[in-house]
Short mmCIF file of C-alpha atoms (C1' of nucleotides) in Angstrom, two decimals:
data_model
loop_
_atom_site.label_atom_id
_atom_site.label_comp_id
_atom_site.label_asym_id
_atom_site.label_seq_id
_atom_site.Cartn_x
_atom_site.Cartn_y
_atom_site.Cartn_z
CA MET A 273 2.87 1.03 1.93
CA THR A 274 6.26 -0.21 2.58
CA SER A 275 8.81 2.46 2.25
CA SER A 276 11.65 2.00 -0.14
CA PRO A 277 14.56 0.73 1.84
CA ALA A 278 16.24 0.08 -1.45
CA HIS A 279 18.00 3.39 -1.50
CA THR A 280 18.99 4.23 2.00
CA THR A 281 22.44 5.61 2.42
CA PRO A 282 24.04 4.67 -0.85
CA THR A 283 27.62 4.93 0.30
CA ALA A 284 27.59 3.50 3.77
CA LYS A 285 26.07 0.27 4.91
CA ALA A 286 22.34 0.25 5.36
CA LYS A 287 22.24 2.75 8.16
CA LYS A 288 18.86 2.22 9.72
CA GLY A 289 16.53 4.25 11.78
CA PRO A 290 13.93 2.78 14.07
CA ARG A 291 12.33 1.56 10.91
CA GLY A 292 13.26 -1.93 9.81
CA ASP A 293 14.70 -0.65 6.61
CA LEU A 294 16.33 -3.78 5.42
CA PHE A 295 13.57 -6.30 5.97
CA ASP A 296 13.45 -7.92 2.58
CA PRO A 297 14.40 -5.81 -0.34
CA GLY A 298 14.61 -8.95 -2.40
CA CYS A 299 11.09 -10.32 -2.30
CA PRO A 300 9.64 -9.59 -5.73
CA THR A 301 6.07 -9.93 -4.58
CA ARG A 302 6.45 -7.36 -1.83
CA ARG A 303 8.15 -4.99 -4.18
CA LEU A 304 5.39 -5.37 -6.73
CA LEU A 305 2.69 -4.89 -4.12
CA ASP A 306 4.44 -1.77 -2.93
CA ARG A 307 3.96 -0.40 -6.42
CA ILE A 308 0.44 -1.46 -7.30
CA GLY A 309 -0.59 -0.76 -3.73
CA THR A 310 0.00 2.96 -4.00
CA LYS A 311 -3.27 4.74 -4.15
CA TRP A 312 -3.55 5.75 -7.79
CA THR A 313 -1.46 3.20 -9.60
CA SER A 314 -4.02 0.50 -10.29
CA MET A 315 -6.62 2.97 -11.50
CA THR A 316 -4.13 4.74 -13.73
CA VAL A 317 -2.97 1.48 -15.25
CA LYS A 318 -6.53 0.46 -15.80
CA VAL A 319 -7.41 3.65 -17.64
CA LEU A 320 -4.31 3.39 -19.78
CA ALA A 321 -5.13 -0.23 -20.51
CA GLU A 322 -8.63 0.66 -21.62
CA ALA A 323 -7.23 3.24 -23.97
CA ALA A 324 -4.56 0.94 -25.38
CA PRO A 325 -3.07 0.90 -27.89
CA TYR A 326 -3.77 4.62 -28.02
CA GLU A 327 -2.04 7.23 -25.97
CA VAL A 328 -3.71 9.41 -23.40
CA ARG A 329 -2.71 12.93 -22.51
CA PHE A 330 -2.11 14.13 -18.99
CA ALA A 331 -5.25 16.21 -18.62
CA GLU A 332 -7.38 13.49 -20.17
CA LEU A 333 -5.90 10.96 -17.79
CA GLN A 334 -6.71 13.16 -14.86
CA ARG A 335 -10.25 13.37 -16.10
CA ARG A 336 -10.49 9.60 -16.35
CA VAL A 337 -8.97 8.88 -12.97
CA PRO A 338 -11.62 10.29 -10.69
CA GLY A 339 -10.31 12.19 -7.74
CA VAL A 340 -6.63 12.17 -8.51
CA SER A 341 -4.77 15.43 -8.00
CA GLN A 342 -2.25 16.76 -10.49
CA LYS A 343 0.52 16.07 -8.07
CA MET A 344 -0.41 12.46 -7.44
CA LEU A 345 -1.07 11.73 -11.09
CA SER A 346 2.29 13.19 -11.88
CA VAL A 347 4.02 11.19 -9.18
CA THR A 348 2.24 8.02 -10.21
CA LEU A 349 3.08 8.41 -13.87
CA ARG A 350 6.70 9.20 -13.13
CA SER A 351 6.96 6.06 -11.06
CA LEU A 352 5.29 3.93 -13.71
CA THR A 353 7.53 5.41 -16.36
CA ARG A 354 10.62 4.76 -14.30
CA ASP A 355 9.51 1.16 -13.92
CA GLY A 356 9.16 0.78 -17.66
CA LEU A 357 5.43 0.12 -17.39
CA VAL A 358 4.43 3.33 -19.10
CA ALA A 359 5.92 5.15 -22.07
CA ARG A 360 5.94 8.92 -22.09
CA ARG A 361 6.03 10.98 -25.26
CA VAL A 362 6.38 14.73 -25.32
CA GLU A 363 5.24 16.82 -28.24
CA PRO A 364 7.60 19.78 -28.26
CA THR A 365 4.88 22.26 -28.97
CA VAL A 366 4.02 25.19 -26.77
CA PRO A 367 2.32 24.61 -24.59
CA PRO A 368 3.66 21.07 -24.53
CA ARG A 369 1.46 18.03 -24.97
CA VAL A 370 2.49 14.89 -23.15
CA HIS A 371 1.14 11.47 -24.04
CA TYR A 372 1.19 8.29 -22.06
CA ARG A 373 0.59 4.68 -22.93
CA LEU A 374 1.26 1.29 -21.40
CA THR A 375 4.33 -0.55 -22.60
CA GLU A 376 4.27 -4.27 -23.31
CA LEU A 377 5.38 -4.80 -19.74
CA GLY A 378 2.62 -2.54 -18.51
CA LEU A 379 0.06 -4.45 -20.51
CA SER A 380 1.21 -7.72 -19.03
CA LEU A 381 0.86 -6.22 -15.57
CA GLU A 382 -2.66 -5.16 -16.43
CA THR A 383 -3.45 -8.80 -17.05
CA ALA A 384 -2.44 -9.63 -13.51
CA LEU A 385 -4.27 -6.61 -12.16
CA ALA A 386 -7.39 -7.72 -13.96
CA VAL A 387 -7.33 -10.90 -11.91
CA VAL A 388 -7.11 -8.88 -8.73
CA ARG A 389 -9.97 -6.66 -9.85
CA ALA A 390 -12.08 -9.65 -10.73
CA TRP A 391 -11.51 -11.17 -7.30
CA ALA A 392 -12.32 -7.86 -5.65
CA GLU A 393 -15.57 -7.39 -7.52
CA GLU A 394 -16.57 -10.92 -6.86
CA HIS A 395 -15.67 -11.18 -3.20
CA MET A 396 -15.46 -7.83 -1.49
CA LEU A 397 -19.07 -8.12 -0.45
CA ASP A 398 -18.19 -11.35 1.32
CA ILE A 399 -15.50 -9.47 3.17
CA ASP A 400 -17.97 -6.75 4.06
CA ARG A 401 -20.37 -9.30 5.46
CA ALA A 402 -17.59 -10.97 7.39
CA ASN A 403 -16.72 -7.61 8.88
CA GLU A 404 -20.28 -6.98 9.93
CA LEU A 405 -20.56 -10.38 11.51
CA HIS A 406 -17.27 -9.85 13.28
CA ASP A 407 -18.21 -6.40 14.51
CA ALA A 408 -21.51 -7.67 15.81
CA GLN A 409 -19.27 -9.32 18.39
CA PRO A 410 -21.31 -11.86 20.23
CA ASP A 411 -19.75 -12.24 23.64
CA VAL A 412 -16.63 -14.31 23.24
CA THR A 413 -16.85 -16.18 26.48
CA MET B 19 -14.96 -1.14 -11.73
CA THR B 20 -12.27 0.91 -10.24
CA SER B 21 -14.25 4.03 -10.29
CA SER B 22 -14.88 6.57 -7.70
CA PRO B 23 -18.32 7.99 -7.73
CA ALA B 24 -18.74 11.68 -7.23
CA HIS B 25 -15.64 12.37 -5.31
CA THR B 26 -15.60 14.87 -2.57
CA THR B 27 -18.59 17.07 -2.89
CA PRO B 28 -20.02 16.20 0.44
CA THR B 29 -23.13 18.23 0.81
CA ALA B 30 -22.52 18.40 4.48
CA LYS B 31 -21.45 14.98 5.62
CA ALA B 32 -18.01 13.53 6.05
CA LYS B 33 -16.26 16.47 7.53
CA LYS B 34 -12.72 15.26 7.60
CA GLY B 35 -9.30 16.70 8.09
CA PRO B 36 -7.10 17.87 5.24
CA ARG B 37 -6.62 14.24 4.45
CA GLY B 38 -9.25 12.60 2.32
CA ASP B 39 -9.71 10.16 5.12
CA LEU B 40 -12.47 8.17 3.63
CA PHE B 41 -11.85 9.07 0.05
CA ASP B 42 -13.39 6.23 -1.87
CA PRO B 43 -14.89 3.54 0.25
CA GLY B 44 -16.67 2.16 -2.74
CA CYS B 45 -14.00 0.90 -5.11
CA PRO B 46 -13.55 -2.81 -4.43
CA THR B 47 -10.17 -2.99 -6.10
CA ARG B 48 -8.71 -0.21 -4.02
CA ARG B 49 -10.11 -1.71 -0.89
CA LEU B 50 -8.63 -5.08 -1.72
CA LEU B 51 -5.25 -3.57 -2.56
CA ASP B 52 -5.29 -1.70 0.72
CA ARG B 53 -5.52 -5.07 2.41
CA ILE B 54 -3.09 -7.20 0.47
CA GLY B 55 -0.79 -4.23 0.20
CA THR B 56 -0.08 -4.11 3.91
CA LYS B 57 3.37 -5.32 4.58
CA TRP B 58 2.81 -8.79 6.02
CA THR B 59 -0.49 -9.84 4.58
CA SER B 60 0.58 -11.49 1.36
CA MET B 61 3.37 -13.43 3.01
CA THR B 62 1.10 -14.57 5.82
CA VAL B 63 -1.56 -15.72 3.40
CA LYS B 64 1.06 -17.53 1.38
CA VAL B 65 2.37 -19.42 4.38
CA LEU B 66 -1.13 -20.35 5.47
CA ALA B 67 -1.92 -21.46 1.94
CA GLU B 68 1.12 -23.70 1.84
CA ALA B 69 0.06 -25.30 5.07
CA ALA B 70 -3.56 -25.75 3.99
CA PRO B 71 -5.67 -27.60 4.82
CA TYR B 72 -3.78 -27.81 8.09
CA GLU B 73 -3.74 -25.17 10.75
CA VAL B 74 -0.68 -23.29 11.86
CA ARG B 75 -0.04 -21.98 15.34
CA PHE B 76 0.95 -18.41 16.08
CA ALA B 77 4.56 -19.10 16.98
CA GLU B 78 5.00 -21.39 14.02
CA LEU B 79 3.55 -18.74 11.74
CA GLN B 80 5.97 -16.20 13.09
CA ARG B 81 8.78 -18.60 12.34
CA ARG B 82 7.60 -19.07 8.77
CA VAL B 83 7.06 -15.41 8.03
CA PRO B 84 10.61 -14.13 8.11
CA GLY B 85 11.07 -10.86 9.90
CA VAL B 86 7.56 -10.31 11.18
CA SER B 87 7.22 -9.05 14.74
CA GLN B 88 4.68 -10.42 17.18
CA LYS B 89 2.78 -7.21 17.00
CA MET B 90 2.54 -7.07 13.24
CA LEU B 91 1.71 -10.74 12.92
CA SER B 92 -1.01 -10.24 15.49
CA VAL B 93 -2.37 -7.20 13.73
CA THR B 94 -2.23 -8.91 10.36
CA LEU B 95 -4.00 -12.02 11.58
CA ARG B 96 -6.66 -10.01 13.34
CA SER B 97 -7.35 -8.12 10.16
CA LEU B 98 -7.47 -11.27 8.06
CA THR B 99 -9.75 -12.90 10.58
CA ARG B 100 -12.06 -9.91 10.62
CA ASP B 101 -12.23 -10.09 6.85
CA GLY B 102 -13.23 -13.72 6.98
CA LEU B 103 -10.11 -14.81 5.14
CA VAL B 104 -8.64 -16.64 8.08
CA ALA B 105 -10.24 -18.84 10.72
CA ARG B 106 -8.95 -18.69 14.25
CA ARG B 107 -9.30 -21.57 16.71
CA VAL B 108 -8.31 -21.35 20.34
CA GLU B 109 -7.50 -24.41 22.39
CA PRO B 110 -8.54 -23.47 25.91
CA THR B 111 -5.47 -25.00 27.48
CA VAL B 112 -3.00 -23.14 29.59
CA PRO B 113 -0.99 -21.72 28.14
CA PRO B 114 -3.42 -21.32 25.26
CA ARG B 115 -2.71 -22.66 21.79
CA VAL B 116 -4.16 -20.71 18.90
CA HIS B 117 -4.45 -22.14 15.42
CA TYR B 118 -4.98 -20.35 12.16
CA ARG B 119 -6.00 -21.53 8.72
CA LEU B 120 -7.31 -19.99 5.54
CA THR B 121 -11.04 -20.11 4.98
CA GLU B 122 -12.52 -20.92 1.59
CA LEU B 123 -12.55 -17.22 0.88
CA GLY B 124 -8.93 -16.96 1.92
CA LEU B 125 -7.99 -19.81 -0.36
CA SER B 126 -9.70 -18.15 -3.28
CA LEU B 127 -7.77 -14.98 -2.55
CA GLU B 128 -4.56 -16.98 -2.53
CA THR B 129 -5.35 -17.99 -6.09
CA ALA B 130 -5.40 -14.36 -7.12
CA LEU B 131 -2.30 -13.62 -5.09
CA ALA B 132 -0.53 -16.47 -6.82
CA VAL B 133 -1.05 -14.67 -10.11
CA VAL B 134 0.48 -11.53 -8.67
CA ARG B 135 3.42 -13.50 -7.32
CA ALA B 136 3.95 -15.19 -10.65
CA TRP B 137 4.00 -11.86 -12.44
CA ALA B 138 6.40 -10.46 -9.87
CA GLU B 139 8.82 -13.33 -10.16
CA GLU B 140 8.67 -13.22 -13.90
CA HIS B 141 8.97 -9.49 -14.44
CA MET B 142 10.51 -7.68 -11.51
CA LEU B 143 13.91 -8.00 -13.09
CA ASP B 144 12.57 -6.17 -16.11
CA ILE B 145 11.45 -3.41 -13.80
CA ASP B 146 14.87 -3.34 -12.18
CA ARG B 147 16.52 -2.98 -15.55
CA ALA B 148 14.09 -0.25 -16.53
CA ASN B 149 14.98 1.59 -13.34
CA GLU B 150 18.67 1.35 -14.05
CA LEU B 151 18.22 2.60 -17.57
CA HIS B 152 16.06 5.42 -16.32
CA ASP B 153 18.48 6.39 -13.58
CA ALA B 154 21.33 6.45 -16.03
CA GLN B 155 19.40 9.40 -17.48
CA PRO B 156 21.53 11.15 -20.03
CA ASP B 157 20.81 14.87 -19.85
CA VAL B 158 17.27 15.55 -20.88
CA THR B 159 17.76 18.78 -22.71
"C1'" DC C 23 -0.69 22.37 -20.42
"C1'" DA C 24 1.92 19.74 -17.56
"C1'" DG C 25 4.42 19.76 -14.30
"C1'" DC C 26 7.56 20.69 -9.65
"C1'" DA C 27 7.99 22.89 -4.88
"C1'" DT C 28 6.07 23.43 -0.04
"C1'" DC C 29 3.62 22.53 3.87
"C1'" DC C 30 1.53 19.38 6.87
"C1'" DC C 31 -1.28 15.97 8.88
"C1'" DG C 32 -2.52 10.92 9.51
"C1'" DT C 33 -1.01 6.46 9.47
"C1'" DG C 34 1.97 2.12 8.89
"C1'" DC C 35 4.87 -0.19 11.32
"C1'" DG C 36 9.22 -1.02 14.05
"C1'" DA C 37 11.00 -1.21 18.93
"C1'" DT C 38 10.04 -2.11 23.48
"C1'" DA C 39 7.55 -3.50 27.60
"C1'" DC C 40 3.72 -5.73 30.11
"C1'" DT C 41 -0.02 -9.71 30.91
"C1'" DG C 42 -3.43 -13.93 31.37
"C1'" DC D 182 2.26 -19.04 24.43
"C1'" DA D 183 -0.10 -15.53 22.38
"C1'" DG D 184 -1.12 -11.70 22.61
"C1'" DT D 185 -2.08 -6.15 24.05
"C1'" DA D 186 -0.33 -1.28 25.11
"C1'" DT D 187 2.62 2.66 24.27
"C1'" DC D 188 5.92 5.48 21.83
"C1'" DG D 189 8.09 7.45 17.88
"C1'" DC D 190 9.48 8.34 13.36
"C1'" DA D 191 9.24 8.25 8.22
"C1'" DC D 192 6.48 8.26 4.59
"C1'" DG D 193 1.98 8.59 1.69
"C1'" DG D 194 -0.59 11.80 -0.07
"C1'" DG D 195 -3.98 15.96 0.13
"C1'" DA D 196 -4.06 21.23 -0.44
"C1'" DT D 197 -2.11 25.06 -2.41
"C1'" DG D 198 0.98 27.96 -5.20
"C1'" DC D 199 4.56 28.84 -8.90
"C1'" DT D 200 6.66 28.09 -13.72
"C1'" DG D 201 8.38 27.07 -18.74
#
DNA sequence: CAGCATCCCGTGCGATACTG
DNA sequence: CAGTATCGCACGGGATGCTG
């Protein structure tokens, strides 16, 4: 996914590498897609949405997001929390218990994500067929 | 839904590198996000949607998708074409003129993308504020 | 339990150069 | 005009190990 050019060299002027770091940090759509496009975000949001309005603990989340590693779940949740899409609550017991739930903002995002999911479930087979047709390359004279 | 069936417990097949190269080829949502999440796809689809039902030529497309390189536009269009979302028409003149337009499938995707765009334009500022609040992290004792 | 820290490979994509 | 080919780096993210 698109890297985050947002924070590149805070002090100086956008010092760029070969990468086009400053392409369009302003486009909201691209920025949103960069978030929901990361591998585990949509699934995590979905699971949290299904559990709403209840909270879900870390381990339980990992169980419900098939295949996610502790690291990636952690990274994903931290990102979602930072974005205000997820609320994190720590029970100061020992060992600690951490609970997560979608915020209002997160729930509204889920609504949009649901549309994407619906499209995917309805049309991905069409895309698969298109791919097969395309790959069965008849000679393009 | 966004589920991943029996993750990696490949009896013997799919011997891949350390990377879960073909992790979950089954989840439609992830597969769709992998497509619309690529950097230039959403913008390209948007431009083609705005032009619909008319076709747009390669050079004109590049002009309307700010910042895209020839290579990436080419790659993006090839991918969209392979997926059956875009139709490609070549005028066999010399030099050749190539026209692109969204297919019916592409137009239906645009509908879903429009929802994503709407959410982004409506809520990305909230996310920005959440980030600022979060980054102003008072010490978390 | 719920996490960071490390290592490391594969890939997205930008820059640049060449062609029918 | 509309691509294709090559190179290179930064980043996503998987595997593994350590800690309060």
